[in-house]
Every structure is written in C-alpha cells, then in structure tokens.
C-alpha cells in the first residue's frame, strides 16, 4: 500500500462525529437531565435532603439504578446507531465501497463511540458534583463517587460491546435488539432453570437461592456490591467488553454484505440460538405447568410441547421474516422439544435422586448440622454477620458416625413423605440442614424435615459431642471479642430485668465458667428444660455493634455463681410468657 | 484494467455469478447488460469490493479489490438507489466525498451542479428521483477516480440528460482516461453511451465486444424484390439472423460485412433496397444467437 493509499484507510474522527450528531445530542440531553437539572431541582425543592451526604452518595453511586439503566441504554443505542448502516443494503453499498478497510472502520467507529460517551460523561458527573457542592455537600474528591463513575463507564462499554456483537451477527436492527436481550439475559434464564431444579424438583434443596452474580450481565455486575463500586464487577465488565468487541470484530471481518436486511447473518448462529432458546423455553414451559398442575408430569410434558413448539415456530418466522416459515426445520423443532421434555424429566428424576441421596460413611470426611430456627445467638465470620448454617460450615466438623447417617437417612425419607403428603406436611418435625463434606473435597447441603422422635433417637449423642458445640456456640471462636475487650458490654437478662456491665475483664471469667457448664448441654437438656436467662456479650468491631448470646440453665452452676459474684444475677423469677424458647429443641409437650 | 478470472458468487443455493471471465480495458464506457437477475448488480458490487467472491479473482490494476483500500481508491460506485445522509444537501455530500476521495474536484462539482440546475444548498430529500441520480453521477464523476461503476443509474434519466452525461464521460475519458462501467437491463438506454458491451445471462458472460466491431459484422437491410422467387436464393447466400416480412417488404438482420452483403443483392432485381442502422437490441440478438442462445426466449426490452 502506498503512503497515499494508507491514509485513505483511516476514517476521520471528525467526519464520524459529524455523522453521529443525533445519538450524541440525545446522550447530552440525558446526561444534562441526570447530572445538572435533577441535582438543581433536588436542591431547590428539598434543601434538607440536598445537604444530606447520604442522599447525594446514593444518587451518584451504584445505588442509583436509574442511572445504571440509562447508561446501559445509551450503550445499546450508540452501538445500534453505529452499525445500523450494515442492515440497510443501500447504506452498505455506500459505505462498503469506500476505500476504507473493515478493520480501520471498526476501530475508528468504536474509538469514536467510547470517546463520545466517556468525555461528556465525566464532565457532566463533575458538573453534577459542583452543583451539589454549592449545597454544602462536597463530593468532588469522593472516591466512592469516582469509583462508581468508572463502573458506569465500564457498564456503558459492556453494553456497547454486547449490542455491537448483536448488530454484527444480524442483518436487522430489531433482531439485533432481541439479540442484545438474548446475550444480556441468557445467564439469568439459565439461573432460573437451575433454581427451579431446587425449588420445584427437590424437597431437600433448602430455601437458599442457588444464584450467582451473572457474569454476562453488566447490570448484575454493577449492582453486586450495593453502593460501593464493585471492582470485581468492573473487571468482569471490562472482560465482557473485550471478549464481545473481539467477537464483534471477527463477525464484521467475516460478514457477508449481501445478507444485509436478513435476520441473522450466520446460519450456524440461527441453529445455535434455536437450540438454546427452544431447549430453555420448553424446559421452562414444562416447569411452569408442572408447578401449576400440582407437580403433574403430564402437565409438565404438555407445557414443554406447547411452549417449546411455540418458541420454535416464532424463531423460524423471525429467521425468515415470513409467517409461512413457521414449519421450517420442523423435525429440528420436534427434536428440540423432545430434548426439552428430556431435560424436564431429567430434572424430575434428578430431584428424586438428589433427595434420596445420603453419602456413605466411606465418602464422608465430616458433617456439619445447622437449624434455621434453632440458634441461641447471632453469628459472625470475620467482619460479617452470618447465619448458623454458614457458621457451622466453617466450624462444625462432626465425624461421619453411623448414628448421624441414620438420622440423615430417616430424615430424607421423612422429608419426601411429608412433602408429598400435604396433610402431614411439617407436622411433628423440624428442619435440620446437613452439610456433608466429602473426601473428594466437595460439599453437599441437604435440608431435611426431621421427626422429633428421630431427633431423640439419633441427635442426642451428636449434640453431646464437642465437635457439635464448637460449631454451634460462638464462645469457642471468640477472637473478635478478645481483640476488642475494651468495648465489651456484658449483660444478663432473664426476661424480667437486664443487668449490664461494661467491663471486658468479666468476659474471661464468664468464658471459663460457661465452657465448664456447656459440657452438660445436649439435646435432652435443651428439649426438656428452659433457660432461666441469657447472657449477652456485646462489643464494637470496625464501628459496628456486635452481640452474641448464651442460654443459662438452672443447672449451669458455674455460670450462675459467676453472675451472682459479679452482681449480674437477677433473682427475679422468669415468667413463662417472656421466655423465648427455641422451637427446634423444645419437646411439643413441654 | 480490470481482470476477472473464474469468478463465482452464490446466494445460498442460488448461483449469482458462475465461472465468469472478463477483462475490461481502460478508457472506455463498458455497458454491462443482461436480464433481471442476470448478475449485473452482483458483479458490479463485487467489482466495487462490497461483495466478496466465493471463488475466483478480481484484480483492479493488478490488485485484489475486496477490503483493499489501495484498489478501491481507484474506483467509485454509484448504486441504483444511491444513499445520501439524512438532511444532507449536495454540498454536504461533496464534502464527505472529499474526505473519502482525496482527489475530489470540488470546483468542478460546483460548476456541474450549476450546469445541471441542482441547488447546492437544497435538501436532497426534496429532490426528484432523477435529480438524485444526476447528483449521484456528478459526485461519482467528481470523485476523480480511475473507474466509475454505475448500477442502473441511467434508468429513468431523460434522453437529454443521458446525452449530457455521455458528453461528461467523453470529456473525462479524454482528459483523465476514465473508465466507466454501466450496468443496465435496458439496451436502448445504453446504446448511445457505451462503446463496449458485456452481456450477462444467468451469472455467465454471453459476450463481450466493442460495439463498433459488432456493428461492422452485423447488417440490417430492407428490400422489396421485383421477383419474389429471388428470396430463396438470397436467403441461401446470406447468414440470416432475423427475417421479417410486411407485405412485400422484407427486413433482414444478417451477419457479414456490408460489402459482402450488398454483393449478394448486386445481381438481384430490386424495387427497393436500403441498409439501415442497427439498434443495440438487434446486435445483441444476432450475437447471442451466434453463441447458441435462443434470445427470443429471453425477456429483453
């Protein structure tokens, strides 16, 4: 290429910008409304709120879902308007006959779009911060705001890249928008199906949502950490941007111009989209109808057939822009629906297998048990508050005894019976989660409805072990308290009155006494006796108040002596109606 | 020079161009004719680097054209439905062309706009279809590229405008050795512009020849025999491509040089004899039949 010709391969940024006046103007109006007019109105209408740092932080950071949504839409609009010319045959003739390489055009357009957004966006954020500063709230040097600004820029680039790919593999802008929705929501829909397995097909899957932060959805990544900018989300979105832009570039390089105006440029993408969409649609249709028809398998199969075929027909119509095309690739549609039915039946079978599975003693390394409503205390792991199950996952390591596995097996059977028989549902039983740690390093969790009679038979021995208590009572892992003794507040309450001391030194003495008494705690004690009171230990940790609680029984002589010695003991009788017993442990006839 | 070798292009299962070989010399107006769906637009778009060949090569002055700015900078393509920016006027478009084609002749463009009565500041969306095509051709001409590719842009232009364009092409051919390639399905609209014809049919090249050479080898004549029995003798001596009669008036399209044909009639008593100018359509029919095509089955205007 001669020097003269090489200059031709570069598209002038000024010339591109001239052709993109409308998208840029719309973006500027949106940014002006968001970062200039709204802050001004905010200040004029509600001066009290205007001075609130909290409100302004919420407005300028990730907590503002509207801004995140709007910025995502701007990314979509920029990409759609940039590559729309490839969907219009006469524009394709005009642009693609020019002496500019596809590589050069792609790079120039992408660069122009990113700069066209980022520069005005940062300026408008700065303007917004200047306006808020006039109200007395100066956030101009606030790292959280600028971190969020960076996150929003990355959200823009991610949406821009996703839509660019959708535009470059399609020949029609409306179809490209559907493609964008497909790319952005696919992981969510897969998550929905995964969740439906636990919620619709298993009885022991527990109530925990089996979700994750969708990697391919820029909004999910943006909101994954609340008001703080998520640097992990930023990194993921940057990766998405890079991957999608590379794919878009590849798609442009291999794109056939004669297919402008058609639905999808690449035949294999049509087939892949159909496989994914029809499989998911028939599976979701099956799950929905299965759920609506009281777990009827026939209902599920019908749901798969109706929804699966409907989606297959719609896709074929879209692919050809011809309503008659619904019957195209009918055999393929039928096979996919059958596969969808297969997935549905597989989920159902898998659910049964999931529920009845109990590991053998040889497979198990250790077990942890947790009750959702059987805890005396709050739990903490590091700086974060957690629940009994998460705590037990870390600290409870029960050996795989035959007693424990018998309890698991009985409970699994009981759970299936109870959940299939709605009349006996949840009568005379309590929920207990088993966290199985397998020797292969994997962890499996099952939540069972356990009969009280089985608890008496099989849980009694388990509850007496030190391993159980270490994962149940937080007193065994009290480094956070020991590190913050200066802030410890010690109180005893028995329902009638609370006596409080702010004295960290008392804690060591209490701990010694309570650990001695705790040796006598077991299921038998907890199910036949009620605590006479409760010791609360509070402390400050990283600016937050923490509290753990311990039940005190009449037989806890060491603890009672300690309380009396330190004038913490209340001699007033504990009235029954002020007691807050733990349902899991107490016998019904207590 | 444009060299096309074993070119193939398929649209799905449909073959748009099949094994096409063609050479287009410089400094001429090349008419690319053919029926609808013959592959004219496809070939022109492939020549412009818009469409990529499935197999085969296209070389513009020795360089492949697809995604190659060096080759594409030598050509300008004007589509049958030319695109203009929304709300653009002729000057807006000219300025854009100037950035894409550095040798764009702005002064000449302004002069030509005035000559053709096109308002440089008027919105193009308000132009008639014919005016848009005139503007597109002027932009293409002023792009000052070596090759100008026009896809049916003359269709719908009035004869005066066609003649004006022809003189513009002639001027540029003379001044800067412009080569123009014009695709059309309308033979009559091309015959007063082109000096070389390539005929496409079903994605293949039926013929490619200078119009002047074609005219030398094909004659059209009308005659009235004094003795009708002489017809059989004449028909036997002539290579008749087409023969029609109206009353006693016979019209022949025959292959051969003029002197050879006239010699056949020298010894035949005639009441009336005249050699007539040939239309492009008549030449095409003659040439097409010479290569074995029954053109009467083809739809030609």
JSON list of C-alpha atoms in Angstrom, two decimals, chain A residues 375-532:
[
{"chain": "A", "resi": 375, "resn": "UNK", "atom": "CA", "xyz": [-29.91, -20.86, 67.32]},
{"chain": "A", "resi": 376, "resn": "UNK", "atom": "CA", "xyz": [-29.48, -19.01, 70.56]},
{"chain": "A", "resi": 377, "resn": "UNK", "atom": "CA", "xyz": [-27.16, -16.42, 69.16]},
{"chain": "A", "resi": 378, "resn": "UNK", "atom": "CA", "xyz": [-26.06, -14.21, 66.33]},
{"chain": "A", "resi": 379, "resn": "UNK", "atom": "CA", "xyz": [-23.08, -15.47, 64.36]},
{"chain": "A", "resi": 380, "resn": "UNK", "atom": "CA", "xyz": [-20.13, -13.70, 62.79]},
{"chain": "A", "resi": 381, "resn": "UNK", "atom": "CA", "xyz": [-17.44, -14.78, 60.40]},
{"chain": "A", "resi": 382, "resn": "UNK", "atom": "CA", "xyz": [-14.65, -12.24, 60.22]},
{"chain": "A", "resi": 383, "resn": "UNK", "atom": "CA", "xyz": [-16.21, -8.82, 59.91]},
{"chain": "A", "resi": 384, "resn": "UNK", "atom": "CA", "xyz": [-19.52, -10.06, 58.53]},
{"chain": "A", "resi": 385, "resn": "UNK", "atom": "CA", "xyz": [-22.64, -11.24, 60.30]},
{"chain": "A", "resi": 386, "resn": "UNK", "atom": "CA", "xyz": [-23.71, -14.63, 59.12]},
{"chain": "A", "resi": 387, "resn": "UNK", "atom": "CA", "xyz": [-26.22, -17.39, 59.87]},
{"chain": "A", "resi": 388, "resn": "UNK", "atom": "CA", "xyz": [-25.99, -20.64, 61.81]},
{"chain": "A", "resi": 389, "resn": "UNK", "atom": "CA", "xyz": [-25.55, -22.71, 58.64]},
{"chain": "A", "resi": 390, "resn": "UNK", "atom": "CA", "xyz": [-22.64, -20.68, 57.31]},
{"chain": "A", "resi": 391, "resn": "UNK", "atom": "CA", "xyz": [-21.07, -20.68, 60.75]},
{"chain": "A", "resi": 392, "resn": "UNK", "atom": "CA", "xyz": [-21.44, -24.42, 61.09]},
{"chain": "A", "resi": 393, "resn": "UNK", "atom": "CA", "xyz": [-19.96, -24.88, 57.61]},
{"chain": "A", "resi": 394, "resn": "UNK", "atom": "CA", "xyz": [-16.78, -23.32, 58.91]},
{"chain": "A", "resi": 395, "resn": "UNK", "atom": "CA", "xyz": [-16.52, -24.54, 62.49]},
{"chain": "A", "resi": 396, "resn": "UNK", "atom": "CA", "xyz": [-18.53, -27.76, 62.90]},
{"chain": "A", "resi": 397, "resn": "UNK", "atom": "CA", "xyz": [-16.71, -30.92, 61.91]},
{"chain": "A", "resi": 398, "resn": "UNK", "atom": "CA", "xyz": [-18.67, -33.97, 63.08]},
{"chain": "A", "resi": 399, "resn": "UNK", "atom": "CA", "xyz": [-17.23, -37.36, 62.28]},
{"chain": "A", "resi": 400, "resn": "UNK", "atom": "CA", "xyz": [-19.35, -39.50, 59.99]},
{"chain": "A", "resi": 401, "resn": "UNK", "atom": "CA", "xyz": [-20.90, -41.78, 62.54]},
{"chain": "A", "resi": 402, "resn": "UNK", "atom": "CA", "xyz": [-23.47, -44.41, 61.73]},
{"chain": "A", "resi": 403, "resn": "UNK", "atom": "CA", "xyz": [-25.84, -42.58, 64.12]},
{"chain": "A", "resi": 404, "resn": "UNK", "atom": "CA", "xyz": [-25.53, -39.38, 62.13]},
{"chain": "A", "resi": 405, "resn": "UNK", "atom": "CA", "xyz": [-26.04, -41.13, 58.79]},
{"chain": "A", "resi": 406, "resn": "UNK", "atom": "CA", "xyz": [-29.05, -43.00, 60.19]},
{"chain": "A", "resi": 407, "resn": "UNK", "atom": "CA", "xyz": [-30.52, -39.64, 61.19]},
{"chain": "A", "resi": 408, "resn": "UNK", "atom": "CA", "xyz": [-29.84, -38.34, 57.66]},
{"chain": "A", "resi": 409, "resn": "UNK", "atom": "CA", "xyz": [-31.44, -41.35, 56.02]},
{"chain": "A", "resi": 410, "resn": "UNK", "atom": "CA", "xyz": [-34.52, -41.28, 58.24]},
{"chain": "A", "resi": 411, "resn": "UNK", "atom": "CA", "xyz": [-34.84, -37.54, 57.71]},
{"chain": "A", "resi": 412, "resn": "UNK", "atom": "CA", "xyz": [-34.51, -37.82, 53.93]},
{"chain": "A", "resi": 413, "resn": "UNK", "atom": "CA", "xyz": [-37.26, -40.41, 53.83]},
{"chain": "A", "resi": 414, "resn": "UNK", "atom": "CA", "xyz": [-39.44, -38.36, 56.15]},
{"chain": "A", "resi": 415, "resn": "UNK", "atom": "CA", "xyz": [-38.94, -35.22, 54.06]},
{"chain": "A", "resi": 416, "resn": "UNK", "atom": "CA", "xyz": [-40.11, -36.94, 50.87]},
{"chain": "A", "resi": 417, "resn": "UNK", "atom": "CA", "xyz": [-43.14, -38.41, 52.65]},
{"chain": "A", "resi": 418, "resn": "UNK", "atom": "CA", "xyz": [-44.09, -35.10, 54.26]},
{"chain": "A", "resi": 419, "resn": "UNK", "atom": "CA", "xyz": [-43.66, -33.03, 51.11]},
{"chain": "A", "resi": 420, "resn": "UNK", "atom": "CA", "xyz": [-45.65, -35.47, 49.01]},
{"chain": "A", "resi": 421, "resn": "UNK", "atom": "CA", "xyz": [-48.38, -35.66, 51.59]},
{"chain": "A", "resi": 422, "resn": "UNK", "atom": "CA", "xyz": [-49.62, -32.15, 52.13]},
{"chain": "A", "resi": 423, "resn": "UNK", "atom": "CA", "xyz": [-51.88, -33.20, 55.03]},
{"chain": "A", "resi": 424, "resn": "UNK", "atom": "CA", "xyz": [-48.94, -34.27, 57.14]},
{"chain": "A", "resi": 425, "resn": "UNK", "atom": "CA", "xyz": [-46.70, -31.51, 55.87]},
{"chain": "A", "resi": 426, "resn": "UNK", "atom": "CA", "xyz": [-44.41, -30.21, 58.57]},
{"chain": "A", "resi": 427, "resn": "UNK", "atom": "CA", "xyz": [-46.30, -31.79, 61.45]},
{"chain": "A", "resi": 428, "resn": "UNK", "atom": "CA", "xyz": [-44.24, -33.04, 64.35]},
{"chain": "A", "resi": 429, "resn": "UNK", "atom": "CA", "xyz": [-40.94, -32.37, 62.66]},
{"chain": "A", "resi": 430, "resn": "UNK", "atom": "CA", "xyz": [-38.32, -29.64, 62.42]},
{"chain": "A", "resi": 431, "resn": "UNK", "atom": "CA", "xyz": [-35.92, -28.61, 59.72]},
{"chain": "A", "resi": 432, "resn": "UNK", "atom": "CA", "xyz": [-32.28, -29.55, 60.02]},
{"chain": "A", "resi": 433, "resn": "UNK", "atom": "CA", "xyz": [-29.59, -28.88, 57.41]},
{"chain": "A", "resi": 434, "resn": "UNK", "atom": "CA", "xyz": [-26.85, -31.42, 56.84]},
{"chain": "A", "resi": 435, "resn": "UNK", "atom": "CA", "xyz": [-23.65, -30.09, 55.36]},
{"chain": "A", "resi": 436, "resn": "UNK", "atom": "CA", "xyz": [-21.77, -33.10, 54.01]},
{"chain": "A", "resi": 437, "resn": "UNK", "atom": "CA", "xyz": [-18.08, -32.58, 53.45]},
{"chain": "A", "resi": 438, "resn": "UNK", "atom": "CA", "xyz": [-16.94, -35.31, 51.10]},
{"chain": "A", "resi": 439, "resn": "UNK", "atom": "CA", "xyz": [-13.49, -36.79, 50.92]},
{"chain": "A", "resi": 440, "resn": "UNK", "atom": "CA", "xyz": [-13.20, -35.62, 47.31]},
{"chain": "A", "resi": 441, "resn": "UNK", "atom": "CA", "xyz": [-13.24, -32.04, 48.58]},
{"chain": "A", "resi": 442, "resn": "UNK", "atom": "CA", "xyz": [-16.80, -31.24, 47.54]},
{"chain": "A", "resi": 443, "resn": "UNK", "atom": "CA", "xyz": [-19.54, -30.07, 49.89]},
{"chain": "A", "resi": 444, "resn": "UNK", "atom": "CA", "xyz": [-23.21, -31.03, 49.60]},
{"chain": "A", "resi": 445, "resn": "UNK", "atom": "CA", "xyz": [-26.04, -29.48, 51.62]},
{"chain": "A", "resi": 446, "resn": "UNK", "atom": "CA", "xyz": [-29.43, -31.05, 52.29]},
{"chain": "A", "resi": 447, "resn": "UNK", "atom": "CA", "xyz": [-32.25, -29.63, 54.39]},
{"chain": "A", "resi": 448, "resn": "UNK", "atom": "CA", "xyz": [-34.45, -32.28, 55.99]},
{"chain": "A", "resi": 449, "resn": "UNK", "atom": "CA", "xyz": [-37.64, -32.34, 57.96]},
{"chain": "A", "resi": 450, "resn": "UNK", "atom": "CA", "xyz": [-36.61, -34.39, 61.00]},
{"chain": "A", "resi": 451, "resn": "UNK", "atom": "CA", "xyz": [-39.14, -36.15, 63.19]},
{"chain": "A", "resi": 452, "resn": "UNK", "atom": "CA", "xyz": [-38.83, -35.30, 66.87]},
{"chain": "A", "resi": 453, "resn": "UNK", "atom": "CA", "xyz": [-38.73, -39.00, 67.67]},
{"chain": "A", "resi": 454, "resn": "UNK", "atom": "CA", "xyz": [-35.73, -39.36, 65.35]},
{"chain": "A", "resi": 455, "resn": "UNK", "atom": "CA", "xyz": [-34.05, -36.39, 66.98]},
{"chain": "A", "resi": 456, "resn": "UNK", "atom": "CA", "xyz": [-34.41, -38.07, 70.35]},
{"chain": "A", "resi": 457, "resn": "UNK", "atom": "CA", "xyz": [-33.00, -41.32, 68.98]},
{"chain": "A", "resi": 458, "resn": "UNK", "atom": "CA", "xyz": [-30.18, -40.12, 66.77]},
{"chain": "A", "resi": 459, "resn": "UNK", "atom": "CA", "xyz": [-29.39, -36.50, 67.63]},
{"chain": "A", "resi": 460, "resn": "UNK", "atom": "CA", "xyz": [-28.96, -36.89, 71.36]},
{"chain": "A", "resi": 461, "resn": "UNK", "atom": "CA", "xyz": [-25.48, -38.39, 71.04]},
{"chain": "A", "resi": 462, "resn": "UNK", "atom": "CA", "xyz": [-24.41, -35.92, 68.36]},
{"chain": "A", "resi": 463, "resn": "UNK", "atom": "CA", "xyz": [-25.42, -32.93, 70.45]},
{"chain": "A", "resi": 464, "resn": "UNK", "atom": "CA", "xyz": [-23.18, -34.11, 73.27]},
{"chain": "A", "resi": 465, "resn": "UNK", "atom": "CA", "xyz": [-20.02, -34.01, 71.17]},
{"chain": "A", "resi": 466, "resn": "UNK", "atom": "CA", "xyz": [-17.53, -31.18, 71.46]},
{"chain": "A", "resi": 467, "resn": "UNK", "atom": "CA", "xyz": [-17.42, -31.03, 67.64]},
{"chain": "A", "resi": 468, "resn": "UNK", "atom": "CA", "xyz": [-21.12, -30.08, 67.54]},
{"chain": "A", "resi": 469, "resn": "UNK", "atom": "CA", "xyz": [-20.82, -27.49, 70.28]},
{"chain": "A", "resi": 470, "resn": "UNK", "atom": "CA", "xyz": [-17.78, -25.89, 68.62]},
{"chain": "A", "resi": 471, "resn": "UNK", "atom": "CA", "xyz": [-19.85, -25.22, 65.54]},
{"chain": "A", "resi": 472, "resn": "UNK", "atom": "CA", "xyz": [-22.94, -24.16, 67.43]},
{"chain": "A", "resi": 473, "resn": "UNK", "atom": "CA", "xyz": [-21.87, -21.96, 70.34]},
{"chain": "A", "resi": 474, "resn": "UNK", "atom": "CA", "xyz": [-19.75, -18.97, 69.24]},
{"chain": "A", "resi": 475, "resn": "UNK", "atom": "CA", "xyz": [-17.90, -18.93, 72.55]},
{"chain": "A", "resi": 476, "resn": "UNK", "atom": "CA", "xyz": [-15.33, -21.35, 71.12]},
{"chain": "A", "resi": 477, "resn": "UNK", "atom": "CA", "xyz": [-14.26, -18.90, 68.40]},
{"chain": "A", "resi": 478, "resn": "UNK", "atom": "CA", "xyz": [-14.21, -15.56, 70.15]},
{"chain": "A", "resi": 479, "resn": "UNK", "atom": "CA", "xyz": [-11.13, -13.88, 68.68]},
{"chain": "A", "resi": 480, "resn": "UNK", "atom": "CA", "xyz": [-13.20, -10.83, 67.71]},
{"chain": "A", "resi": 481, "resn": "UNK", "atom": "CA", "xyz": [-14.24, -10.34, 71.35]},
{"chain": "A", "resi": 482, "resn": "UNK", "atom": "CA", "xyz": [-10.75, -10.97, 72.67]},
{"chain": "A", "resi": 483, "resn": "UNK", "atom": "CA", "xyz": [-9.38, -8.35, 70.26]},
{"chain": "A", "resi": 484, "resn": "UNK", "atom": "CA", "xyz": [-11.95, -5.77, 71.35]},
{"chain": "A", "resi": 485, "resn": "UNK", "atom": "CA", "xyz": [-12.19, -6.38, 75.11]},
{"chain": "A", "resi": 486, "resn": "UNK", "atom": "CA", "xyz": [-12.14, -2.64, 75.79]},
{"chain": "A", "resi": 487, "resn": "UNK", "atom": "CA", "xyz": [-15.54, -2.26, 74.17]},
{"chain": "A", "resi": 488, "resn": "UNK", "atom": "CA", "xyz": [-17.23, -5.34, 75.68]},
{"chain": "A", "resi": 489, "resn": "UNK", "atom": "CA", "xyz": [-20.54, -4.87, 77.41]},
{"chain": "A", "resi": 490, "resn": "UNK", "atom": "CA", "xyz": [-21.73, -7.73, 79.49]},
{"chain": "A", "resi": 491, "resn": "UNK", "atom": "CA", "xyz": [-25.39, -8.23, 80.35]},
{"chain": "A", "resi": 492, "resn": "UNK", "atom": "CA", "xyz": [-27.65, -10.81, 81.85]},
{"chain": "A", "resi": 493, "resn": "UNK", "atom": "CA", "xyz": [-31.37, -10.86, 81.28]},
{"chain": "A", "resi": 494, "resn": "UNK", "atom": "CA", "xyz": [-33.92, -13.25, 82.48]},
{"chain": "A", "resi": 495, "resn": "UNK", "atom": "CA", "xyz": [-36.97, -11.77, 80.88]},
{"chain": "A", "resi": 496, "resn": "UNK", "atom": "CA", "xyz": [-37.84, -9.62, 83.84]},
{"chain": "A", "resi": 497, "resn": "UNK", "atom": "CA", "xyz": [-34.84, -7.39, 84.02]},
{"chain": "A", "resi": 498, "resn": "UNK", "atom": "CA", "xyz": [-31.47, -6.80, 82.37]},
{"chain": "A", "resi": 499, "resn": "UNK", "atom": "CA", "xyz": [-28.30, -6.09, 84.31]},
{"chain": "A", "resi": 500, "resn": "UNK", "atom": "CA", "xyz": [-25.46, -4.61, 82.35]},
{"chain": "A", "resi": 501, "resn": "UNK", "atom": "CA", "xyz": [-21.74, -4.00, 82.93]},
{"chain": "A", "resi": 502, "resn": "UNK", "atom": "CA", "xyz": [-19.20, -2.51, 80.58]},
{"chain": "A", "resi": 503, "resn": "UNK", "atom": "CA", "xyz": [-16.21, -4.49, 81.63]},
{"chain": "A", "resi": 504, "resn": "UNK", "atom": "CA", "xyz": [-14.15, -6.62, 79.27]},
{"chain": "A", "resi": 505, "resn": "UNK", "atom": "CA", "xyz": [-12.32, -8.39, 82.06]},
{"chain": "A", "resi": 506, "resn": "UNK", "atom": "CA", "xyz": [-15.57, -10.07, 83.15]},
{"chain": "A", "resi": 507, "resn": "UNK", "atom": "CA", "xyz": [-15.66, -11.87, 79.83]},
{"chain": "A", "resi": 508, "resn": "UNK", "atom": "CA", "xyz": [-12.64, -14.08, 80.54]},
{"chain": "A", "resi": 509, "resn": "UNK", "atom": "CA", "xyz": [-14.12, -15.21, 83.83]},
{"chain": "A", "resi": 510, "resn": "UNK", "atom": "CA", "xyz": [-17.52, -15.81, 82.22]},
{"chain": "A", "resi": 511, "resn": "UNK", "atom": "CA", "xyz": [-15.99, -17.80, 79.40]},
{"chain": "A", "resi": 512, "resn": "UNK", "atom": "CA", "xyz": [-14.22, -20.15, 81.79]},
{"chain": "A", "resi": 513, "resn": "UNK", "atom": "CA", "xyz": [-17.41, -20.75, 83.79]},
{"chain": "A", "resi": 514, "resn": "UNK", "atom": "CA", "xyz": [-19.66, -21.13, 80.79]},
{"chain": "A", "resi": 515, "resn": "UNK", "atom": "CA", "xyz": [-17.36, -23.57, 78.96]},
{"chain": "A", "resi": 516, "resn": "UNK", "atom": "CA", "xyz": [-17.43, -25.79, 82.06]},
{"chain": "A", "resi": 517, "resn": "UNK", "atom": "CA", "xyz": [-21.24, -25.66, 82.21]},
{"chain": "A", "resi": 518, "resn": "UNK", "atom": "CA", "xyz": [-21.57, -26.17, 78.49]},
{"chain": "A", "resi": 519, "resn": "UNK", "atom": "CA", "xyz": [-20.30, -29.74, 78.87]},
{"chain": "A", "resi": 520, "resn": "UNK", "atom": "CA", "xyz": [-23.71, -30.68, 80.25]},
{"chain": "A", "resi": 521, "resn": "UNK", "atom": "CA", "xyz": [-25.66, -29.13, 77.35]},
{"chain": "A", "resi": 522, "resn": "UNK", "atom": "CA", "xyz": [-27.23, -31.62, 74.97]},
{"chain": "A", "resi": 523, "resn": "UNK", "atom": "CA", "xyz": [-30.45, -32.23, 73.12]},
{"chain": "A", "resi": 524, "resn": "UNK", "atom": "CA", "xyz": [-32.02, -33.82, 76.17]},
{"chain": "A", "resi": 525, "resn": "UNK", "atom": "CA", "xyz": [-31.32, -30.73, 78.30]},
{"chain": "A", "resi": 526, "resn": "UNK", "atom": "CA", "xyz": [-32.43, -28.33, 75.59]},
{"chain": "A", "resi": 527, "resn": "UNK", "atom": "CA", "xyz": [-35.63, -30.21, 74.91]},
{"chain": "A", "resi": 528, "resn": "UNK", "atom": "CA", "xyz": [-36.73, -30.72, 78.50]},
{"chain": "A", "resi": 529, "resn": "UNK", "atom": "CA", "xyz": [-35.54, -27.57, 80.24]},
{"chain": "A", "resi": 530, "resn": "UNK", "atom": "CA", "xyz": [-35.96, -23.92, 79.53]},
{"chain": "A", "resi": 531, "resn": "UNK", "atom": "CA", "xyz": [-33.16, -21.43, 80.13]},
{"chain": "A", "resi": 532, "resn": "UNK", "atom": "CA", "xyz": [-33.58, -19.28, 83.23]}
]
